[in-house]
Short mmCIF file of C-alpha atoms in Angstrom, two decimals:
data_model
loop_
_atom_site.label_atom_id
_atom_site.label_comp_id
_atom_site.label_asym_id
_atom_site.label_seq_id
_atom_site.Cartn_x
_atom_site.Cartn_y
_atom_site.Cartn_z
CA MET A 1 -11.09 15.91 37.90
CA HIS A 2 -11.14 14.87 35.04
CA LYS A 3 -9.27 11.52 33.48
CA PRO A 4 -9.52 11.17 30.07
CA GLU A 5 -7.59 8.68 28.06
CA ILE A 6 -6.24 8.60 24.88
CA VAL A 7 -5.62 5.65 22.35
CA LEU A 8 -2.12 6.80 20.27
CA LEU A 9 -1.89 5.42 16.85
CA GLY A 10 1.59 5.32 14.96
CA GLY A 11 3.38 2.75 12.96
CA PRO A 12 7.42 2.60 12.93
CA ASN A 13 9.57 6.11 12.61
CA SER A 14 5.39 7.36 13.02
CA GLY A 15 7.62 10.49 14.98
CA LYS A 16 5.27 9.04 18.02
CA THR A 17 8.61 9.87 20.54
CA HIS A 18 9.51 12.67 19.58
CA TYR A 19 6.78 14.36 20.44
CA ALA A 20 5.91 13.17 22.76
CA GLY A 21 9.51 14.69 24.38
CA GLN A 22 8.88 18.35 22.51
CA LEU A 23 5.37 17.92 23.69
CA TYR A 24 6.71 17.19 27.68
CA GLY A 25 9.32 20.07 26.74
CA ARG A 26 5.88 22.37 25.81
CA LEU A 27 4.19 21.56 29.11
CA ARG A 28 7.35 21.99 31.35
CA ARG A 29 7.86 25.40 30.12
CA CYS A 30 4.22 26.04 30.34
CA SER A 31 3.83 28.41 27.54
CA GLY A 32 0.93 26.65 25.63
CA LEU A 33 -2.71 26.03 26.27
CA LEU A 34 -2.15 22.90 28.18
CA GLN A 35 0.08 22.93 30.81
CA LEU A 36 1.51 20.59 33.64
CA ARG A 37 0.13 20.99 36.70
CA GLN A 38 2.01 21.16 39.86
CA ASP A 39 0.68 19.62 42.97
CA GLN A 40 1.95 16.77 45.46
CA GLY A 41 -1.88 14.41 45.40
CA THR A 42 -0.72 12.70 42.04
CA PRO A 43 2.80 10.82 41.75
CA THR A 44 4.09 10.51 38.37
CA ASP A 45 6.79 8.97 36.03
CA LEU A 46 7.93 11.63 33.63
CA SER A 47 11.31 9.37 32.64
CA PRO A 48 9.96 7.87 29.12
CA PHE A 49 9.75 11.93 28.55
CA GLU A 50 12.38 12.23 30.05
CA GLU A 51 14.85 10.48 28.12
CA VAL A 52 13.65 11.34 25.52
CA PHE A 53 14.44 15.22 26.07
CA ARG A 54 17.82 14.60 27.21
CA CYS A 55 18.98 12.97 24.23
CA LEU A 56 17.56 16.20 22.18
CA SER A 57 19.17 18.69 24.59
CA SER A 58 22.27 16.92 23.70
CA GLY A 59 20.84 18.08 20.03
CA ARG A 60 20.37 14.35 18.36
CA ALA A 61 17.60 12.12 17.47
CA ALA A 62 16.44 10.28 19.98
CA ASN A 63 16.01 6.11 20.62
CA HIS A 64 12.94 4.25 18.18
CA THR A 65 10.73 2.67 21.49
CA THR A 66 11.38 -0.90 21.00
CA ALA A 67 8.73 -3.05 19.60
CA GLY A 68 7.76 -4.68 22.83
CA THR A 69 7.52 -2.10 25.21
CA TRP A 70 3.81 -1.30 26.24
CA VAL A 71 3.95 1.91 29.06
CA GLU A 72 1.14 4.52 30.30
CA VAL A 73 3.04 8.11 30.94
CA LEU A 74 0.73 9.62 33.83
CA LEU A 75 0.64 13.18 32.69
CA PRO A 76 -1.26 15.77 35.32
CA LEU A 77 -2.70 18.83 33.53
CA ILE A 78 -3.67 22.11 33.56
CA ASP A 79 -5.39 23.98 30.67
CA LYS A 80 -6.18 28.16 29.94
CA LEU A 81 -9.21 27.63 32.38
CA GLY A 82 -7.44 26.17 35.38
CA ASN A 83 -9.03 22.88 34.52
CA ALA A 84 -7.16 19.84 36.06
CA LEU A 85 -7.23 16.86 34.17
CA ASP A 86 -4.81 13.48 34.91
CA LEU A 87 -4.06 12.02 30.86
CA ARG A 88 -2.72 8.58 30.51
CA TRP A 89 -0.30 8.55 27.18
CA PRO A 90 -0.01 5.72 25.98
CA ASP A 91 3.49 5.11 24.51
CA TYR A 92 4.81 1.23 22.84
CA GLY A 93 6.67 0.50 19.67
CA GLY A 94 5.00 1.62 16.04
CA GLU A 95 5.33 -2.16 15.49
CA GLN A 96 2.85 -3.70 17.79
CA ILE A 97 0.38 -1.47 15.08
CA LYS A 98 1.18 -3.88 12.32
CA ILE A 99 1.02 -6.42 13.97
CA VAL A 100 -2.15 -5.62 14.62
CA PHE A 101 -3.44 -5.24 11.24
CA GLU A 102 -0.88 -8.53 9.01
CA ARG A 103 -2.63 -10.85 11.43
CA ARG A 104 -6.27 -9.10 12.38
CA GLU A 105 -5.73 -9.30 15.93
CA VAL A 106 -6.37 -6.81 18.74
CA PRO A 107 -4.64 -7.92 22.42
CA GLU A 108 -7.31 -7.09 25.02
CA GLU A 109 -4.88 -4.06 26.79
CA TRP A 110 -5.68 -2.40 23.33
CA ARG A 111 -9.29 -3.15 23.53
CA GLN A 112 -9.96 -2.06 26.66
CA ARG A 113 -8.83 1.56 25.87
CA LEU A 114 -10.11 1.64 22.75
CA ILE A 115 -13.70 1.41 24.02
CA ASN A 116 -12.10 3.54 26.80
CA ALA A 117 -10.26 6.54 25.07
CA ASP A 118 -12.29 10.07 24.77
CA GLY A 119 -10.23 10.81 21.26
CA TRP A 120 -7.50 8.94 18.89
CA LEU A 121 -4.38 10.51 16.97
CA LEU A 122 -2.99 9.26 14.91
CA LEU A 123 0.12 10.19 13.28
CA ILE A 124 1.37 9.11 9.96
CA GLN A 125 4.46 10.78 8.34
CA LEU A 126 3.24 10.69 4.54
CA GLN A 127 7.36 10.56 2.90
CA THR A 128 6.79 7.05 4.18
CA GLU A 129 4.16 5.97 2.87
CA THR A 130 3.90 3.82 -0.25
CA VAL A 131 0.51 4.99 -2.75
CA TYR A 132 0.11 2.52 -6.05
CA LEU A 133 -1.31 5.12 -9.29
CA ASP A 134 -2.98 1.60 -9.55
CA ALA A 135 -3.52 -0.53 -6.43
CA LEU A 136 -5.29 -3.43 -7.55
CA ASP A 137 -3.17 -3.94 -10.52
CA GLN A 138 -0.19 -3.86 -8.37
CA LEU A 139 -0.91 -6.01 -5.18
CA THR A 140 -2.02 -8.75 -7.93
CA GLU A 141 1.00 -8.77 -9.68
CA ARG A 142 3.19 -8.66 -6.36
CA ALA A 143 1.02 -11.20 -4.52
CA LYS A 144 1.88 -13.95 -7.18
CA HIS A 145 5.67 -13.24 -5.55
CA SER A 146 4.48 -12.80 -1.95
CA CYS A 147 3.42 -15.71 0.68
CA ASP A 148 4.71 -14.79 3.93
CA SER A 149 2.18 -11.72 6.05
CA ASN A 150 5.15 -9.11 6.29
CA ALA A 151 5.61 -9.44 2.64
CA ARG A 152 1.87 -9.06 1.81
CA ALA A 153 1.16 -5.82 4.24
CA SER A 154 4.94 -4.13 2.39
CA ASN A 155 2.73 -4.57 -0.19
CA TRP A 156 -0.73 -2.68 0.76
CA ASP A 157 -0.84 1.09 -1.05
CA ALA A 158 -1.08 3.16 2.30
CA ASN A 159 -4.72 4.07 1.22
CA ALA A 160 -6.58 0.69 2.07
CA ARG A 161 -3.98 0.06 5.30
CA TRP A 162 -5.20 2.52 7.20
CA VAL A 163 -8.41 2.49 6.42
CA GLU A 164 -9.04 -1.54 6.99
CA LEU A 165 -6.80 -0.29 10.38
CA LEU A 166 -9.46 2.08 11.36
CA GLN A 167 -12.50 -0.43 10.51
CA ILE A 168 -10.72 -3.50 12.79
CA LEU A 169 -10.23 -0.61 15.35
CA LEU A 170 -13.33 0.44 15.22
CA GLN A 171 -15.12 -3.22 15.08
CA VAL A 172 -13.02 -3.51 17.99
CA ALA A 173 -14.33 -0.32 19.76
CA GLY A 174 -17.79 -1.58 19.44
CA LEU A 175 -18.02 1.50 17.01
CA GLY A 176 -20.30 1.65 14.62
CA THR A 177 -20.26 3.91 11.02
CA VAL A 178 -24.11 3.68 10.09
CA GLU A 179 -24.09 6.88 11.76
CA ARG A 180 -21.00 9.74 12.13
CA LEU A 181 -19.17 9.34 14.87
CA HIS A 182 -18.73 12.57 17.84
CA ALA A 183 -17.14 10.18 20.27
CA PRO A 184 -14.22 9.56 20.43
CA ARG A 185 -12.40 12.77 18.55
CA LEU A 186 -10.20 11.74 16.06
CA ALA A 187 -6.78 14.11 15.45
CA VAL A 188 -4.62 12.72 12.58
CA LEU A 189 -0.84 14.46 12.84
CA LEU A 190 0.71 13.92 9.62
CA SER A 191 4.60 14.17 10.79
CA CYS A 192 8.25 15.45 9.82
CA TYR A 193 6.02 18.31 7.95
CA ASP A 194 8.22 20.06 7.32
CA GLU A 195 10.07 17.79 4.68
CA ILE A 196 6.31 18.43 2.30
CA GLU A 197 5.59 20.57 0.22
CA ALA A 198 2.36 21.65 1.07
CA ASN A 199 2.84 25.40 -1.11
CA ASP A 200 0.46 26.77 1.55
CA GLU A 201 -1.98 24.68 1.81
CA PRO A 202 -3.63 22.93 4.37
CA PRO A 203 -3.16 19.82 6.31
CA PRO A 204 -6.76 18.71 5.20
CA ASN A 205 -5.87 19.63 1.87
CA VAL A 206 -2.79 17.40 1.48
CA LEU A 207 -3.83 14.85 3.04
CA ALA A 208 -6.12 13.95 0.62
CA LYS A 209 -3.94 15.20 -2.15
CA ARG A 210 -1.49 11.99 -1.08
CA LEU A 211 -4.33 9.40 0.45
CA PRO A 212 -7.97 10.24 -0.70
CA MET A 213 -9.23 7.19 0.20
CA LEU A 214 -7.72 7.83 4.00
CA SER A 215 -9.32 11.11 3.84
CA ALA A 216 -13.08 10.40 2.80
CA PHE A 217 -12.89 7.38 5.12
CA ILE A 218 -12.75 9.77 8.20
CA ASN A 219 -14.42 12.69 6.52
CA SER A 220 -17.40 10.01 6.10
CA VAL A 221 -17.07 8.27 9.18
CA TRP A 222 -16.10 11.53 11.53
CA ALA A 223 -18.32 14.38 12.18
CA THR A 224 -16.77 17.61 11.03
CA ASP A 225 -16.50 18.93 14.98
CA SER A 226 -15.29 15.85 16.32
CA LEU A 227 -12.22 15.50 13.86
CA SER A 228 -8.99 17.29 12.87
CA VAL A 229 -6.19 17.11 10.93
CA TRP A 230 -2.59 19.26 11.72
CA GLY A 231 0.54 19.68 10.24
CA LEU A 232 3.44 18.54 12.48
CA SER A 233 6.99 19.26 12.68
CA ALA A 234 7.91 17.76 16.41
CA LEU A 235 11.53 18.57 16.00
CA GLY A 236 11.86 21.53 12.88
CA CYS A 237 14.47 19.92 10.85
CA ARG A 238 15.71 16.44 10.37
CA LEU A 239 18.20 14.92 13.58
CA GLU A 240 20.39 11.85 13.87
CA LYS A 241 20.97 10.11 16.30
CA ASP A 242 24.95 11.46 15.98
CA SER A 243 24.23 14.56 14.98
CA ASN A 244 24.97 17.93 17.40
CA ASN A 245 22.61 20.49 16.41
CA GLU A 246 23.70 23.20 18.65
CA ASP A 247 20.06 24.75 18.24
CA PHE A 248 18.48 21.88 20.23
CA ILE A 249 21.41 22.20 22.45
CA ASP A 250 20.13 26.01 23.36
CA GLY A 251 17.18 24.50 24.37
CA PRO A 252 14.99 22.17 22.61
CA GLU A 253 11.16 23.32 23.96
CA ASN A 254 12.14 25.81 21.27
CA GLN A 255 12.06 23.66 17.79
CA GLY A 256 9.09 22.22 16.33
CA TRP A 257 5.85 23.98 15.33
CA VAL A 258 1.80 22.39 14.21
CA VAL A 259 0.16 24.04 11.23
CA ALA A 260 -3.53 24.23 11.92
CA PRO A 261 -5.98 22.88 10.45
CA GLU A 262 -7.34 26.17 8.63
CA GLY A 263 -3.45 26.22 7.38
CA GLY A 264 -1.75 29.44 8.62
CA GLU A 265 1.75 30.07 10.31
CA PRO A 266 3.24 27.38 12.31
CA ASP A 267 2.55 27.73 16.29
CA SER A 268 4.97 26.30 17.61
CA ASP A 269 2.62 25.61 20.41
CA LEU A 270 3.06 21.50 20.25
CA SER A 271 -0.21 20.74 22.27
CA ARG A 272 -2.73 22.72 20.23
CA PRO A 273 -3.24 19.41 19.00
CA LEU A 274 -3.60 17.60 22.12
CA ALA A 275 -5.68 20.83 23.50
CA TRP A 276 -8.22 19.97 20.85
CA LEU A 277 -8.50 16.42 20.92
CA LEU A 278 -9.72 16.90 24.75
CA GLU A 279 -11.97 19.24 24.56
CA THR A 280 -15.71 18.55 24.79
CA PRO A 281 -17.44 19.37 21.48
#
């Protein structure tokens, strides 16, 4: 049995929690490319997913994962071809990604996961990313008024920050960039895609327009068949902690969608990016 590992990369408010909960709903409903495997041989604790799903079933947003949290949920999966796999899904507070970037240090537990990972899943919410029209001038001016590391990190243009972070992670994983990478695969999910005016453009084009340096970097580092960019709307709309959205009360697993890298109509199968990430190129 294949037992793949993934590295889930996403900062605070990137949509990791809601995607995990909605993905669990899809897997449980057994309607997509991946399904939960029903057997007695793999003990599982799916409570982190179930808690998110319960919140969504009440029509309200789930709490974000706390900063110090790190857990791994074992997902016993089966694909459409009948191949069984046990996927370890990481769940952690998005602030940990900020700390890695600010300190230029990667904890040992992260290093081992980066080395062993079959795929990297990167979540970016474009609407919350800061981009400067003239980044160098802006950063120079702001640096004059900033001394602490948190202030310096917040002043980075999102293009430079994501490229710098990926370079750190690639180095820690022992991955060079002289030749384009075929493994681990990289899937980029542009979260809250329902809030983006994409004008029917495919997600890779949207990323290239919003974060051109990041787009150019990942396309230069990863081989074409080992990189994909998806639009993700895990909920299909905005939920608040005090919401009471009856559409979700009727079944949160019926909400949310992805847009494939080639564009086209939204697809309700939220497991598609994960299935692509785990397949052999």
